[in-house]
Amino acid sequence: MGNISWIGHEYERKDRTNDWFWLVGLIAISGIIISIVNENIMFAIFILIATVCLFFFSIRKPDEATFLIDEKGLHIDEFVYSYSTLRAFWIKEDKRSLLLDSNKAMIPLISIPIPESVDLQKIEQVLSGYLPKKEIEESFFEEVLERIGF
């Protein structure tokens, strides 16, 4: 059945404009003001911390990771998703991403960007020996987040 490996980014980075940062900042400030007016200081602090974390995550560049698909499962650097925790796979050719349906409650969908240099048919050929191919759609929530720049 073979294996395939590649080096790529752990996620697809979105370039954000200054307008995006201003909009998120204004929404956060509005939420903080409303929370303070309603005497909910804890929620105001939560909004502040969440916004700072969001800004830091937004400017962070994705690390490069080594991806390997073999008889044990999907390896992302040192972490392994074994086939016993995965139900199916799907390759979205238009977005060049590998979607894996996981039976883990905290991570039900694993999305991995595939660089242009990697052969999609080879990934499909290797994974077909271990998992069924089934069309998997990203959730509505994930599509909305992607459209607004997350």
XYZ file of C-alpha atoms in Angstrom:
150
model
C 0.000 0.000 0.000
C 2.971 2.262 0.467
C 3.314 5.583 2.126
C 3.659 9.229 1.233
C 5.264 12.121 3.052
C 5.634 15.839 2.547
C 6.597 18.999 4.358
C 3.995 21.729 4.552
C 2.415 24.350 6.748
C 0.326 23.209 9.684
C -2.508 25.471 8.498
C -3.193 27.886 5.672
C -2.257 31.412 6.675
C -4.687 34.190 5.866
C -3.284 37.632 5.211
C -5.300 40.172 7.151
C -5.515 43.849 6.393
C -5.329 46.669 8.912
C -9.076 47.104 8.395
C -9.636 43.560 9.723
C -7.674 44.341 12.898
C -9.541 47.641 13.369
C -12.908 45.925 12.925
C -12.098 43.151 15.402
C -10.721 45.741 17.837
C -13.845 47.908 17.580
C -16.116 44.903 18.099
C -14.053 43.880 21.142
C -14.108 47.401 22.613
C -17.879 47.557 22.078
C -18.288 44.217 23.850
C -16.082 45.366 26.726
C -18.050 48.612 27.137
C -21.387 46.770 27.079
C -20.055 44.266 29.637
C -18.870 47.044 31.963
C -22.178 48.924 31.637
C -23.973 45.693 32.580
C -21.546 45.275 35.506
C -20.124 42.059 34.094
C -16.425 42.724 34.637
C -15.409 39.067 34.257
C -16.876 38.939 30.747
C -15.119 42.206 29.859
C -11.817 40.680 30.999
C -12.582 37.539 28.991
C -13.232 39.603 25.837
C -9.978 41.502 26.350
C -7.901 38.332 26.816
C -9.620 36.582 23.889
C -8.974 39.565 21.608
C -5.301 39.747 22.550
C -4.946 35.997 21.906
C -6.754 36.365 18.573
C -4.418 39.176 17.496
C -1.320 37.180 18.455
C -2.602 34.085 16.652
C -3.479 36.172 13.577
C 0.038 37.538 13.147
C 1.751 34.224 13.914
C 3.190 32.445 10.901
C 2.319 28.749 10.618
C 5.099 26.344 11.475
C 6.252 23.825 8.923
C 5.332 20.262 9.752
C 6.300 16.895 8.345
C 3.293 14.853 7.239
C 3.520 11.101 6.720
C 0.804 8.636 5.791
C 1.816 5.023 6.378
C 0.438 1.747 7.782
C 0.242 3.200 11.322
C -1.796 6.265 10.433
C -1.297 9.934 9.724
C 1.807 11.412 11.346
C 2.082 15.156 11.848
C 5.584 15.653 13.179
C 5.618 13.483 16.322
C 1.831 13.140 16.708
C 0.047 10.144 15.155
C -3.631 9.861 14.236
C -4.072 6.088 14.082
C -6.601 4.647 11.649
C -8.635 3.318 14.589
C -9.507 6.949 15.438
C -10.427 7.864 11.852
C -13.605 6.917 9.981
C -13.090 8.222 6.443
C -11.186 10.661 4.271
C -11.932 13.104 1.471
C -9.662 15.224 -0.705
C -11.001 18.656 -1.648
C -9.200 19.281 -4.903
C -10.371 22.899 -5.270
C -8.862 23.877 -1.894
C -6.094 21.245 -2.009
C -6.902 19.953 1.437
C -7.210 16.541 3.036
C -10.253 16.124 5.277
C -10.324 13.304 7.808
C -13.460 12.295 9.698
C -12.356 11.529 13.250
C -14.314 9.725 15.958
C -12.796 11.997 18.610
C -15.329 14.373 20.158
C -12.917 17.294 20.512
C -11.555 17.049 16.955
C -14.317 15.637 14.726
C -12.782 16.983 11.502
C -9.090 17.202 10.687
C -8.213 19.483 7.778
C -4.709 19.403 6.330
C -3.531 21.751 3.563
C -1.718 19.979 0.735
C 1.060 21.851 -1.097
C 1.063 22.062 -4.901
C 4.137 19.819 -5.045
C 2.251 16.827 -3.592
C 0.343 14.433 -5.857
C -3.299 14.248 -4.717
C -3.812 10.893 -6.460
C -0.904 9.373 -4.525
C -2.465 10.495 -1.218
C -5.794 9.009 -2.298
C -4.122 5.769 -3.384
C -2.301 5.331 -0.060
C -5.257 6.285 2.160
C -7.692 4.079 0.201
C -5.822 1.055 1.507
C -6.677 2.002 5.102
C -9.818 4.167 5.127
C -12.995 4.456 3.075
C -13.272 7.481 0.816
C -16.429 9.402 1.693
C -17.390 12.944 0.797
C -16.873 15.078 3.881
C -18.055 18.661 4.079
C -16.698 21.268 6.421
C -19.317 22.473 8.877
C -21.307 25.627 8.221
C -19.556 27.263 11.181
C -16.114 26.541 9.688
C -17.151 27.943 6.305
C -18.464 31.129 7.935
C -15.227 31.538 9.895
C -13.223 31.035 6.707
C -15.227 33.703 4.866
C -14.654 36.304 7.578
C -10.940 35.641 7.666
C -10.248 33.028 10.340
